[in-house]
PDB file of C-alpha atoms in Angstrom:
ATOM      1  CA  GLN A   1     -43.454 -14.292  21.731  1.00  0.00           C
ATOM      2  CA  VAL A   2     -46.120 -15.426  19.301  1.00  0.00           C
ATOM      3  CA  GLN A   3     -46.762 -19.169  19.429  1.00  0.00           C
ATOM      4  CA  LEU A   4     -49.255 -21.461  17.751  1.00  0.00           C
ATOM      5  CA  GLU A   5     -49.131 -24.841  19.479  1.00  0.00           C
ATOM      6  CA  GLN A   6     -50.902 -27.672  17.689  1.00  0.00           C
ATOM      7  CA  SER A   7     -52.168 -30.991  18.998  1.00  0.00           C
ATOM      8  CA  GLY A   8     -50.402 -34.272  18.357  1.00  0.00           C
ATOM      9  CA  ALA A   9     -50.453 -36.712  15.484  1.00  0.00           C
ATOM     10  CA  GLU A  10     -53.608 -38.695  14.732  1.00  0.00           C
ATOM     11  CA  VAL A  11     -54.312 -41.985  13.000  1.00  0.00           C
ATOM     12  CA  LYS A  12     -57.864 -42.494  11.768  1.00  0.00           C
ATOM     13  CA  LYS A  13     -59.774 -45.025   9.734  1.00  0.00           C
ATOM     14  CA  PRO A  14     -61.569 -44.083   6.516  1.00  0.00           C
ATOM     15  CA  GLY A  15     -64.980 -42.623   7.241  1.00  0.00           C
ATOM     16  CA  ALA A  16     -63.997 -41.373  10.683  1.00  0.00           C
ATOM     17  CA  SER A  17     -63.590 -37.761  11.815  1.00  0.00           C
ATOM     18  CA  VAL A  18     -60.592 -35.896  13.208  1.00  0.00           C
ATOM     19  CA  LYS A  19     -60.341 -32.690  15.226  1.00  0.00           C
ATOM     20  CA  VAL A  20     -57.045 -30.796  15.424  1.00  0.00           C
ATOM     21  CA  SER A  21     -56.417 -27.928  17.822  1.00  0.00           C
ATOM     22  CA  CYS A  22     -54.232 -24.820  17.633  1.00  0.00           C
ATOM     23  CA  LYS A  23     -53.579 -22.904  20.872  1.00  0.00           C
ATOM     24  CA  ALA A  24     -52.438 -19.313  20.419  1.00  0.00           C
ATOM     25  CA  SER A  25     -50.306 -17.305  22.819  1.00  0.00           C
ATOM     26  CA  GLY A  26     -48.204 -14.161  22.875  1.00  0.00           C
ATOM     27  CA  TYR A  27     -50.726 -11.880  21.202  1.00  0.00           C
ATOM     28  CA  ILE A  28     -54.349 -10.717  21.358  1.00  0.00           C
ATOM     29  CA  PHE A  29     -56.240 -13.773  20.157  1.00  0.00           C
ATOM     30  CA  THR A  30     -59.241 -11.933  18.743  1.00  0.00           C
ATOM     31  CA  SER A  31     -57.196  -9.478  16.700  1.00  0.00           C
ATOM     32  CA  TYR A  32     -55.881 -12.000  14.184  1.00  0.00           C
ATOM     33  CA  TYR A  33     -57.554 -14.439  11.821  1.00  0.00           C
ATOM     34  CA  ILE A  34     -56.501 -18.099  11.828  1.00  0.00           C
ATOM     35  CA  HIS A  35     -56.113 -20.142   8.655  1.00  0.00           C
ATOM     36  CA  TRP A  36     -55.770 -23.878   8.221  1.00  0.00           C
ATOM     37  CA  VAL A  37     -53.455 -25.129   5.482  1.00  0.00           C
ATOM     38  CA  ARG A  38     -52.651 -28.766   4.747  1.00  0.00           C
ATOM     39  CA  GLN A  39     -49.871 -30.534   2.896  1.00  0.00           C
ATOM     40  CA  ALA A  40     -50.137 -34.091   1.607  1.00  0.00           C
ATOM     41  CA  PRO A  41     -46.912 -36.132   1.554  1.00  0.00           C
ATOM     42  CA  GLY A  42     -44.569 -34.776  -1.105  1.00  0.00           C
ATOM     43  CA  GLN A  43     -47.146 -32.239  -2.264  1.00  0.00           C
ATOM     44  CA  GLY A  44     -47.669 -28.492  -2.049  1.00  0.00           C
ATOM     45  CA  LEU A  45     -49.631 -26.315   0.332  1.00  0.00           C
ATOM     46  CA  GLU A  46     -53.431 -26.433   0.159  1.00  0.00           C
ATOM     47  CA  TRP A  47     -55.546 -23.725   1.774  1.00  0.00           C
ATOM     48  CA  MET A  48     -58.486 -25.124   3.736  1.00  0.00           C
ATOM     49  CA  GLY A  49     -60.193 -22.101   5.232  1.00  0.00           C
ATOM     50  CA  ILE A  50     -60.157 -19.203   7.675  1.00  0.00           C
ATOM     51  CA  ILE A  51     -61.885 -18.356  10.935  1.00  0.00           C
ATOM     52  CA  ASN A  52     -62.258 -14.989  12.616  1.00  0.00           C
ATOM     53  CA  PRO A  53     -61.697 -15.649  16.337  1.00  0.00           C
ATOM     54  CA  SER A  54     -63.504 -12.434  17.202  1.00  0.00           C
ATOM     55  CA  GLY A  55     -66.940 -13.243  15.792  1.00  0.00           C
ATOM     56  CA  GLY A  56     -66.433 -16.860  14.789  1.00  0.00           C
ATOM     57  CA  SER A  57     -67.248 -16.392  11.098  1.00  0.00           C
ATOM     58  CA  GLN A  58     -65.613 -18.860   8.707  1.00  0.00           C
ATOM     59  CA  THR A  59     -64.854 -19.251   5.019  1.00  0.00           C
ATOM     60  CA  TYR A  60     -63.914 -22.637   3.599  1.00  0.00           C
ATOM     61  CA  THR A  61     -62.387 -23.838   0.381  1.00  0.00           C
ATOM     62  CA  GLN A  62     -65.074 -25.056  -1.991  1.00  0.00           C
ATOM     63  CA  LYS A  63     -63.290 -28.430  -2.222  1.00  0.00           C
ATOM     64  CA  LEU A  64     -63.957 -29.254   1.448  1.00  0.00           C
ATOM     65  CA  GLN A  65     -67.380 -27.621   1.867  1.00  0.00           C
ATOM     66  CA  GLY A  66     -69.644 -29.891   3.874  1.00  0.00           C
ATOM     67  CA  ARG A  67     -66.793 -31.877   5.451  1.00  0.00           C
ATOM     68  CA  VAL A  68     -64.806 -29.178   7.279  1.00  0.00           C
ATOM     69  CA  THR A  69     -65.747 -27.106  10.316  1.00  0.00           C
ATOM     70  CA  MET A  70     -63.600 -24.506  12.074  1.00  0.00           C
ATOM     71  CA  THR A  71     -64.448 -23.327  15.566  1.00  0.00           C
ATOM     72  CA  ARG A  72     -62.804 -21.335  18.314  1.00  0.00           C
ATOM     73  CA  ASP A  73     -62.789 -21.091  22.106  1.00  0.00           C
ATOM     74  CA  THR A  74     -61.929 -17.568  23.166  1.00  0.00           C
ATOM     75  CA  SER A  75     -61.590 -18.604  26.827  1.00  0.00           C
ATOM     76  CA  THR A  76     -58.550 -20.752  25.963  1.00  0.00           C
ATOM     77  CA  SER A  77     -57.379 -18.916  22.814  1.00  0.00           C
ATOM     78  CA  THR A  78     -57.746 -22.127  20.849  1.00  0.00           C
ATOM     79  CA  VAL A  79     -58.941 -22.768  17.317  1.00  0.00           C
ATOM     80  CA  TYR A  80     -60.094 -26.154  16.043  1.00  0.00           C
ATOM     81  CA  VAL A  81     -60.537 -27.745  12.654  1.00  0.00           C
ATOM     82  CA  GLU A  82     -62.690 -30.831  12.256  1.00  0.00           C
ATOM     83  CA  LEU A  83     -62.743 -32.926   9.112  1.00  0.00           C
ATOM     84  CA  THR A  84     -65.375 -35.624   8.661  1.00  0.00           C
ATOM     85  CA  SER A  85     -65.817 -38.610   6.332  1.00  0.00           C
ATOM     86  CA  LEU A  86     -62.064 -39.035   6.145  1.00  0.00           C
ATOM     87  CA  ARG A  87     -60.519 -40.673   3.098  1.00  0.00           C
ATOM     88  CA  SER A  88     -56.950 -41.650   2.288  1.00  0.00           C
ATOM     89  CA  GLU A  89     -56.472 -38.414   0.337  1.00  0.00           C
ATOM     90  CA  ASP A  90     -56.881 -36.482   3.601  1.00  0.00           C
ATOM     91  CA  THR A  91     -53.577 -37.890   4.877  1.00  0.00           C
ATOM     92  CA  ALA A  92     -51.480 -34.770   5.343  1.00  0.00           C
ATOM     93  CA  VAL A  93     -49.745 -32.420   7.733  1.00  0.00           C
ATOM     94  CA  TYR A  94     -52.250 -29.827   8.915  1.00  0.00           C
ATOM     95  CA  TYR A  95     -50.976 -26.348   9.804  1.00  0.00           C
ATOM     96  CA  CYS A  96     -52.662 -23.425  11.490  1.00  0.00           C
ATOM     97  CA  ALA A  97     -51.365 -19.972  10.611  1.00  0.00           C
ATOM     98  CA  ARG A  98     -52.102 -16.441  11.795  1.00  0.00           C
ATOM     99  CA  GLN A  99     -53.125 -13.513   9.638  1.00  0.00           C
ATOM    100  CA  PRO A 100     -53.237  -9.906  10.865  1.00  0.00           C
ATOM    101  CA  GLY A 101     -56.765  -8.519  10.732  1.00  0.00           C
ATOM    102  CA  VAL A 102     -56.168  -6.600   7.506  1.00  0.00           C
ATOM    103  CA  VAL A 103     -57.525  -7.509   4.098  1.00  0.00           C
ATOM    104  CA  ALA A 104     -55.092  -9.615   2.032  1.00  0.00           C
ATOM    105  CA  ALA A 105     -52.486  -9.688   4.821  1.00  0.00           C
ATOM    106  CA  PRO A 106     -49.942 -12.531   4.856  1.00  0.00           C
ATOM    107  CA  LEU A 107     -49.779 -15.594   7.110  1.00  0.00           C
ATOM    108  CA  ASP A 108     -47.067 -14.345   9.438  1.00  0.00           C
ATOM    109  CA  TYR A 109     -46.803 -17.122  12.031  1.00  0.00           C
ATOM    110  CA  TRP A 110     -47.403 -20.847  11.604  1.00  0.00           C
ATOM    111  CA  GLY A 111     -47.945 -23.742  13.963  1.00  0.00           C
ATOM    112  CA  GLN A 112     -45.581 -26.712  13.944  1.00  0.00           C
ATOM    113  CA  GLY A 113     -48.013 -28.923  12.031  1.00  0.00           C
ATOM    114  CA  THR A 114     -50.084 -31.989  12.925  1.00  0.00           C
ATOM    115  CA  LEU A 115     -49.790 -35.203  10.938  1.00  0.00           C
ATOM    116  CA  VAL A 116     -53.115 -36.880  10.255  1.00  0.00           C
ATOM    117  CA  THR A 117     -52.900 -40.351   8.766  1.00  0.00           C
ATOM    118  CA  VAL A 118     -55.983 -42.008   7.311  1.00  0.00           C
ATOM    119  CA  SER A 119     -55.518 -45.715   6.918  1.00  0.00           C
ATOM    120  CA  SER A 120     -57.530 -48.876   7.329  1.00  0.00           C
TER     121      SER A 120
ATOM    122  CA  SER B   1     -61.048 -20.409  -9.492  1.00  0.00           C
ATOM    123  CA  TYR B   2     -57.820 -18.447  -9.573  1.00  0.00           C
ATOM    124  CA  VAL B   3     -54.678 -20.414 -10.447  1.00  0.00           C
ATOM    125  CA  LEU B   4     -51.025 -19.641  -9.679  1.00  0.00           C
ATOM    126  CA  ILE B   5     -48.339 -21.332 -11.757  1.00  0.00           C
ATOM    127  CA  GLN B   6     -44.769 -21.869 -10.522  1.00  0.00           C
ATOM    128  CA  PRO B   7     -41.934 -23.831 -12.109  1.00  0.00           C
ATOM    129  CA  PRO B   8     -41.622 -27.122 -10.190  1.00  0.00           C
ATOM    130  CA  SER B   9     -37.886 -26.800  -9.761  1.00  0.00           C
ATOM    131  CA  MET B  10     -34.837 -24.731 -10.455  1.00  0.00           C
ATOM    132  CA  SER B  11     -31.166 -24.904  -9.600  1.00  0.00           C
ATOM    133  CA  VAL B  12     -28.580 -22.204  -9.057  1.00  0.00           C
ATOM    134  CA  ALA B  13     -24.900 -22.077  -8.142  1.00  0.00           C
ATOM    135  CA  PRO B  14     -23.811 -20.498  -4.848  1.00  0.00           C
ATOM    136  CA  GLY B  15     -23.283 -16.765  -5.147  1.00  0.00           C
ATOM    137  CA  LYS B  16     -25.571 -16.448  -8.178  1.00  0.00           C
ATOM    138  CA  THR B  17     -29.081 -15.029  -8.399  1.00  0.00           C
ATOM    139  CA  ALA B  18     -32.247 -17.126  -8.323  1.00  0.00           C
ATOM    140  CA  ARG B  19     -35.477 -15.735  -9.783  1.00  0.00           C
ATOM    141  CA  ILE B  20     -38.592 -17.760  -8.959  1.00  0.00           C
ATOM    142  CA  THR B  21     -41.695 -16.822 -10.901  1.00  0.00           C
ATOM    143  CA  CYS B  22     -45.377 -17.050 -10.031  1.00  0.00           C
ATOM    144  CA  GLY B  23     -47.788 -16.622 -12.912  1.00  0.00           C
ATOM    145  CA  GLY B  24     -51.445 -15.689 -12.671  1.00  0.00           C
ATOM    146  CA  ASN B  25     -54.058 -13.802 -14.663  1.00  0.00           C
ATOM    147  CA  ASN B  26     -53.422 -10.102 -13.982  1.00  0.00           C
ATOM    148  CA  ILE B  27     -51.573 -11.031 -10.795  1.00  0.00           C
ATOM    149  CA  GLY B  28     -50.139  -7.511 -10.771  1.00  0.00           C
ATOM    150  CA  SER B  29     -53.523  -6.318  -9.495  1.00  0.00           C
ATOM    151  CA  LYS B  30     -53.268  -8.612  -6.474  1.00  0.00           C
ATOM    152  CA  THR B  31     -51.032  -8.700  -3.415  1.00  0.00           C
ATOM    153  CA  VAL B  32     -48.495 -11.538  -3.428  1.00  0.00           C
ATOM    154  CA  HIS B  33     -46.816 -13.206  -0.462  1.00  0.00           C
ATOM    155  CA  TRP B  34     -43.922 -15.688  -0.572  1.00  0.00           C
ATOM    156  CA  TYR B  35     -43.108 -18.502   1.845  1.00  0.00           C
ATOM    157  CA  GLN B  36     -40.003 -20.631   2.275  1.00  0.00           C
ATOM    158  CA  GLN B  37     -40.348 -24.206   3.495  1.00  0.00           C
ATOM    159  CA  LYS B  38     -37.428 -26.440   4.412  1.00  0.00           C
ATOM    160  CA  PRO B  39     -37.860 -30.221   4.773  1.00  0.00           C
ATOM    161  CA  GLY B  40     -39.794 -31.205   7.863  1.00  0.00           C
ATOM    162  CA  GLN B  41     -40.503 -27.607   8.857  1.00  0.00           C
ATOM    163  CA  ALA B  42     -43.461 -25.256   8.721  1.00  0.00           C
ATOM    164  CA  PRO B  43     -43.456 -22.528   6.060  1.00  0.00           C
ATOM    165  CA  VAL B  44     -41.838 -19.192   6.871  1.00  0.00           C
ATOM    166  CA  LEU B  45     -42.922 -15.846   5.411  1.00  0.00           C
ATOM    167  CA  VAL B  46     -40.048 -14.296   3.425  1.00  0.00           C
ATOM    168  CA  ILE B  47     -41.780 -11.589   1.333  1.00  0.00           C
ATOM    169  CA  TYR B  48     -45.163  -9.943   1.876  1.00  0.00           C
ATOM    170  CA  TYR B  49     -47.199  -7.336   0.017  1.00  0.00           C
ATOM    171  CA  ASP B  50     -45.212  -8.084  -3.159  1.00  0.00           C
ATOM    172  CA  SER B  51     -41.867  -6.724  -1.953  1.00  0.00           C
ATOM    173  CA  ASP B  52     -41.693  -6.184   1.817  1.00  0.00           C
ATOM    174  CA  ARG B  53     -39.363  -8.251   4.004  1.00  0.00           C
ATOM    175  CA  PRO B  54     -40.256  -9.397   7.525  1.00  0.00           C
ATOM    176  CA  SER B  55     -37.696  -8.658  10.190  1.00  0.00           C
ATOM    177  CA  GLY B  56     -34.994 -11.296  10.246  1.00  0.00           C
ATOM    178  CA  ILE B  57     -35.181 -12.065   6.528  1.00  0.00           C
ATOM    179  CA  PRO B  58     -31.917 -11.164   4.736  1.00  0.00           C
ATOM    180  CA  GLU B  59     -31.862  -8.270   2.281  1.00  0.00           C
ATOM    181  CA  ARG B  60     -30.830 -10.821  -0.354  1.00  0.00           C
ATOM    182  CA  PHE B  61     -34.540 -11.686  -0.629  1.00  0.00           C
ATOM    183  CA  SER B  62     -36.648  -9.317  -2.713  1.00  0.00           C
ATOM    184  CA  GLY B  63     -39.906  -9.405  -4.644  1.00  0.00           C
ATOM    185  CA  SER B  64     -41.706  -7.738  -7.515  1.00  0.00           C
ATOM    186  CA  ASN B  65     -45.120  -8.039  -9.113  1.00  0.00           C
ATOM    187  CA  SER B  66     -46.402  -6.733 -12.441  1.00  0.00           C
ATOM    188  CA  GLY B  67     -48.679  -7.822 -15.243  1.00  0.00           C
ATOM    189  CA  ASN B  68     -49.145 -11.579 -15.153  1.00  0.00           C
ATOM    190  CA  THR B  69     -45.991 -12.477 -13.204  1.00  0.00           C
ATOM    191  CA  ALA B  70     -44.714 -12.041  -9.671  1.00  0.00           C
ATOM    192  CA  THR B  71     -41.061 -12.798  -8.963  1.00  0.00           C
ATOM    193  CA  LEU B  72     -39.099 -13.743  -5.877  1.00  0.00           C
ATOM    194  CA  THR B  73     -35.428 -12.876  -6.290  1.00  0.00           C
ATOM    195  CA  ILE B  74     -32.709 -14.342  -4.099  1.00  0.00           C
ATOM    196  CA  SER B  75     -29.333 -12.669  -4.610  1.00  0.00           C
ATOM    197  CA  ARG B  76     -25.977 -14.193  -3.686  1.00  0.00           C
ATOM    198  CA  VAL B  77     -27.609 -17.566  -3.107  1.00  0.00           C
ATOM    199  CA  GLU B  78     -26.312 -19.622  -0.191  1.00  0.00           C
ATOM    200  CA  ALA B  79     -26.583 -23.323   0.574  1.00  0.00           C
ATOM    201  CA  GLY B  80     -29.049 -22.504   3.355  1.00  0.00           C
ATOM    202  CA  ASP B  81     -31.503 -21.070   0.806  1.00  0.00           C
ATOM    203  CA  GLU B  82     -32.195 -24.545  -0.544  1.00  0.00           C
ATOM    204  CA  ALA B  83     -35.913 -25.050   0.087  1.00  0.00           C
ATOM    205  CA  ASP B  84     -39.389 -25.073  -1.445  1.00  0.00           C
ATOM    206  CA  TYR B  85     -40.855 -21.643  -2.185  1.00  0.00           C
ATOM    207  CA  TYR B  86     -44.574 -20.892  -2.480  1.00  0.00           C
ATOM    208  CA  CYS B  87     -46.396 -17.791  -3.707  1.00  0.00           C
ATOM    209  CA  GLN B  88     -49.838 -16.956  -2.312  1.00  0.00           C
ATOM    210  CA  VAL B  89     -52.616 -14.473  -3.059  1.00  0.00           C
ATOM    211  CA  TRP B  90     -56.103 -13.648  -1.885  1.00  0.00           C
ATOM    212  CA  ASP B  91     -58.666 -14.047  -4.638  1.00  0.00           C
ATOM    213  CA  SER B  92     -61.206 -11.396  -3.661  1.00  0.00           C
ATOM    214  CA  SER B  93     -63.800 -12.574  -6.179  1.00  0.00           C
ATOM    215  CA  SER B  94     -64.192 -15.912  -4.380  1.00  0.00           C
ATOM    216  CA  ASP B  95     -62.766 -14.915  -0.978  1.00  0.00           C
ATOM    217  CA  GLN B  96     -60.345 -17.816  -1.221  1.00  0.00           C
ATOM    218  CA  ARG B  97     -56.636 -17.936  -0.527  1.00  0.00           C
ATOM    219  CA  VAL B  98     -54.595 -19.564  -3.263  1.00  0.00           C
ATOM    220  CA  PHE B  99     -51.114 -21.056  -3.185  1.00  0.00           C
ATOM    221  CA  GLY B 100     -48.884 -21.713  -6.145  1.00  0.00           C
ATOM    222  CA  GLY B 101     -47.713 -25.288  -6.637  1.00  0.00           C
ATOM    223  CA  GLY B 102     -44.293 -24.506  -5.180  1.00  0.00           C
ATOM    224  CA  THR B 103     -40.765 -24.342  -6.587  1.00  0.00           C
ATOM    225  CA  LYS B 104     -37.995 -26.547  -5.277  1.00  0.00           C
ATOM    226  CA  LEU B 105     -34.782 -24.527  -5.257  1.00  0.00           C
ATOM    227  CA  THR B 106     -31.586 -26.571  -5.401  1.00  0.00           C
ATOM    228  CA  VAL B 107     -28.235 -24.960  -4.680  1.00  0.00           C
ATOM    229  CA  LEU B 108     -25.589 -26.703  -6.765  1.00  0.00           C
TER     230      LEU B 108
END
């Protein structure tokens, strides 16, 4: 069965960086895009960006340009998101989600979420 | 950037019909997906490509999209439908995915 297993919760200080992982299983890793979506406490869903595990190309939300990097390791079927220069507003649950490799397709499977807390 | 507008909340009695709207400029020309999120859980896809249902989603869930409004309709609402619902589109002009602000559905 399709699974997206995310790494555990993180606590970081302002100005630090965080790297969250998402390990995929149960399907052909390179045939589906991976998105990252975050949700601040009590707030809605915010799209962060997308990576194509096949070629590694990425597209990021303009809001996070320059602070976010998405990478993948095809040998372990794992995708990573790294966020630098953390600030309190980055405190959120971070989700990875899969999209079939078709234009405008939905996010059909989601990881369980990773809580990142930014606090001094 | 493209903006999707949802009512922050709505309430409905059990057995009635809930219609959750998602407004956007000419949204009828885009493909809309809907997600359900219960407290402490990851979102779940409930409607895709405007009106298709994933396997396992009850037939009570349906969707439509025309003009400037997309609608998620939940018929014969049950207590278990109480959740936050989000619409989502792909804005091709900017190659960005966009979520609506979410609607909290309360079952009275």
